Coordinates of C-alpha atoms in Angstrom, one line a residue:
M1 CA 0.0 0.0 0.1
K2 CA 1.5 3.5 -0.8
L3 CA 0.9 6.5 1.4
T4 CA 1.5 8.9 -1.4
N5 CA 1.1 9.2 -5.1
R6 CA 4.5 10.9 -5.5
S7 CA 7.1 8.6 -6.5
K8 CA 10.7 9.5 -7.5
H9 CA 12.4 7.8 -10.4
L10 CA 16.2 7.2 -9.7
E11 CA 18.7 6.7 -12.5
K12 CA 21.7 4.4 -11.7
K13 CA 24.6 6.2 -13.6
P14 CA 27.4 4.1 -14.6
M15 CA 30.6 4.2 -12.2
T16 CA 33.6 6.2 -13.7
L17 CA 37.2 4.4 -13.9
A18 CA 38.0 6.4 -10.7
E19 CA 35.0 5.2 -9.0
R20 CA 35.4 1.7 -9.9
A21 CA 39.2 1.7 -8.9
Y22 CA 37.8 3.0 -5.3
L23 CA 40.3 5.9 -5.5
P24 CA 38.0 8.5 -4.0
A25 CA 37.0 6.5 -1.0
I26 CA 40.7 5.5 -0.5
L27 CA 41.8 9.1 -0.2
T28 CA 38.8 10.0 1.7
G29 CA 39.8 7.1 4.5
M30 CA 43.4 8.2 4.3
G31 CA 42.4 11.9 5.1
I32 CA 40.5 10.9 7.9
T33 CA 43.3 8.5 9.1
L34 CA 45.8 11.4 8.8
K35 CA 43.5 14.0 10.6
H36 CA 43.2 11.6 13.6
F37 CA 47.0 10.7 13.5
F38 CA 47.9 14.4 14.0
S39 CA 45.1 15.6 16.7
K40 CA 45.5 15.2 20.5
K41 CA 45.1 12.0 21.7
A42 CA 42.3 10.8 23.8
T43 CA 44.0 8.2 26.1
I44 CA 45.8 9.1 29.4
R45 CA 48.5 7.2 31.0
Y46 CA 46.0 6.1 33.8
P47 CA 48.0 4.9 36.8
E48 CA 50.2 8.1 36.8
E49 CA 47.5 10.6 35.3
T50 CA 43.7 10.7 36.1
R51 CA 41.2 12.6 34.3
P52 CA 38.8 15.2 35.9
F53 CA 35.8 13.3 37.8
S54 CA 32.2 14.3 37.0
P55 CA 30.5 16.1 40.3
T56 CA 28.1 13.0 40.4
F57 CA 31.1 10.2 40.2
R58 CA 30.6 7.4 42.5
G59 CA 34.1 5.7 43.4
L60 CA 35.6 3.6 45.8
H61 CA 33.6 2.5 48.7
V62 CA 34.5 3.1 52.4
L63 CA 32.8 2.3 55.7
K64 CA 32.8 5.4 57.6
R65 CA 33.4 5.8 61.6
D66 CA 31.5 8.0 64.0
E67 CA 33.0 11.2 65.4
V68 CA 34.3 9.0 68.3
G69 CA 36.2 6.3 66.2
R70 CA 33.7 3.6 66.3
E71 CA 32.2 1.5 63.2
R72 CA 28.8 2.8 62.0
C73 CA 27.8 -0.4 60.5
T74 CA 25.4 -2.2 62.4
A75 CA 25.1 -5.3 59.8
C76 CA 21.3 -4.7 59.2
G77 CA 21.7 -5.8 55.5
L78 CA 19.9 -3.2 53.9
C79 CA 22.9 -2.3 51.7
A80 CA 23.0 -5.9 50.5
V81 CA 19.3 -6.1 49.8
A82 CA 19.6 -2.8 47.7
C83 CA 22.4 -3.9 45.7
P84 CA 21.2 -4.8 42.2
A85 CA 24.5 -6.7 41.5
E86 CA 24.6 -8.6 44.7
A87 CA 28.1 -7.5 45.3
I88 CA 27.7 -7.2 49.0
T89 CA 27.9 -9.9 51.4
M90 CA 28.2 -9.6 55.4
V91 CA 28.2 -11.7 58.5
A92 CA 26.5 -9.9 61.6
G93 CA 27.7 -10.6 65.2
E94 CA 27.0 -9.2 68.9
R95 CA 29.8 -7.1 70.4
K96 CA 31.4 -8.4 73.4
K97 CA 31.8 -6.9 76.8
G98 CA 34.7 -4.4 76.5
E99 CA 34.1 -3.4 72.8
E100 CA 32.1 -0.4 73.5
G101 CA 34.8 1.7 71.9
L102 CA 34.8 -0.1 68.6
Y103 CA 31.3 -0.6 67.6
R104 CA 28.5 1.8 67.7
E105 CA 25.9 -0.5 68.5
E106 CA 25.2 -4.1 70.0
K107 CA 25.3 -5.7 66.6
Y108 CA 28.1 -5.1 64.0
A109 CA 29.6 -6.6 60.8
V110 CA 31.9 -9.3 61.8
S111 CA 32.8 -9.6 58.1
Y112 CA 32.0 -7.0 55.5
E113 CA 32.8 -7.7 51.6
I114 CA 32.2 -6.0 48.5
N115 CA 33.2 -7.7 45.2
M116 CA 34.0 -4.9 43.0
L117 CA 34.2 -6.9 39.7
R118 CA 30.5 -7.3 40.2
C119 CA 29.5 -3.6 41.7
I120 CA 28.2 -1.4 39.3
F121 CA 28.8 1.7 41.5
C122 CA 25.1 2.9 41.4
G123 CA 25.1 4.3 44.9
L124 CA 21.9 2.3 46.1
C125 CA 23.8 0.9 49.1
E126 CA 24.7 4.3 50.2
E127 CA 21.0 5.6 50.0
A128 CA 19.8 2.5 51.6
C129 CA 21.8 2.6 54.7
P130 CA 20.2 4.1 57.8
K131 CA 23.4 4.8 59.8
A132 CA 25.3 6.5 57.0
A133 CA 27.8 3.9 57.4
I134 CA 29.0 3.0 53.7
Y135 CA 30.1 6.1 51.5
L136 CA 31.1 6.0 47.9
Q137 CA 34.0 8.6 47.8
A138 CA 33.7 11.0 45.1
D139 CA 37.4 11.5 44.3
K140 CA 38.7 7.8 44.2
M141 CA 38.5 4.9 41.8
A142 CA 39.3 1.2 42.3
P143 CA 42.7 0.9 41.6
P144 CA 43.7 -1.7 38.8
R145 CA 44.9 -5.2 40.0
F146 CA 45.9 -8.4 38.4
E147 CA 44.3 -11.0 40.2
R148 CA 40.6 -11.8 40.6
D149 CA 40.6 -12.5 44.3
E150 CA 42.1 -8.7 44.9
F151 CA 39.0 -7.5 44.0
T152 CA 37.1 -8.5 46.9
Y153 CA 37.4 -5.9 49.3
G154 CA 37.0 -6.7 52.8
K155 CA 36.8 -4.5 56.2
D156 CA 40.4 -4.5 56.2
R157 CA 40.3 -2.2 52.8
L158 CA 36.9 -0.6 53.4
V159 CA 36.8 0.4 57.0
E160 CA 38.0 4.2 57.3
P161 CA 41.2 4.5 59.5
V162 CA 41.2 6.0 62.7
D163 CA 44.1 8.3 61.5
P164 CA 43.7 9.9 58.1
S165 CA 47.4 9.7 57.4
A166 CA 47.1 6.0 57.3
R167 CA 45.2 6.1 54.1
S168 CA 47.4 5.6 50.9
K169 CA 46.7 7.9 47.8
R170 CA 44.6 5.5 46.2
G171 CA 42.2 5.3 49.1
I172 CA 43.2 1.8 50.3
Q173 CA 44.3 1.3 53.8
L174 CA 47.6 0.0 54.1
T175 CA 49.0 -2.3 57.0
P176 CA 51.8 -0.4 58.9
E177 CA 54.4 -2.8 57.3
Q178 CA 53.3 -1.8 53.9
A179 CA 53.2 1.9 54.6
E180 CA 56.6 1.7 56.2
A181 CA 58.0 -0.3 53.0
L182 CA 56.2 2.2 50.6
A183 CA 57.7 5.2 52.5
R184 CA 61.2 3.6 52.3
R185 CA 60.6 2.6 48.6
M186 CA 59.5 6.2 47.7
A187 CA 62.4 7.6 49.8
G188 CA 64.7 5.6 47.6
L189 CA 66.0 3.5 50.4
E190 CA 65.3 0.1 48.8

C-alpha cells in the first residue's frame, strides 16, 4: 500500500574509472586517518594521570566511622538487599563486653565484603544505609589489579582508618608494614 502518489525515479549512472578503482574512497579514508593521527590523543596514562571526575562520580567504597572512632555499620543488611548486582555480603555478630569503643551498636559486621568486579557503582547501598555507614568517595576509583581475588574488598580495605594519614593516595588502607615499605621505597632507600 502506498501512502502517497508521488514517486521519485532514480537513474543508476554508470561508475567512472576512478570510482571503479575506489580511489576517492581510499583518499577519503586516508584523509580521515591522517586527521586523527595528528590530533590530540584521547588516551591518558591511567595510573600516573587521572582525568577530571564528574561532580556526580561515585567511586571507591568506604565504611565510615562516627566522631568517636567507632564503626557505624550495624550489619542490618539493607545495603546488601539494595545492591542490584548482589556484590555485598556480610556476617553479623554481637559485640562483646569491652568492645564498646570499637562498635557503635550491640550488633556489628564481623565480616563485610564487596566484590568490586560485580559492583556497578550505582550508589544504592549508600542511599539504603540508615546509619550513613557506607559511602562512595567522589575522588577515588578502584585501582587496577592483576588477580581476581584482589577485587574482593573486606573490612581491612573498606573501614575508614582512625588516623587519616594511614590511608594511601589511592584510598586503600595499608597495613603499618606496607606503609613503612612504601615510604622507604619512595624515599629511595630500597
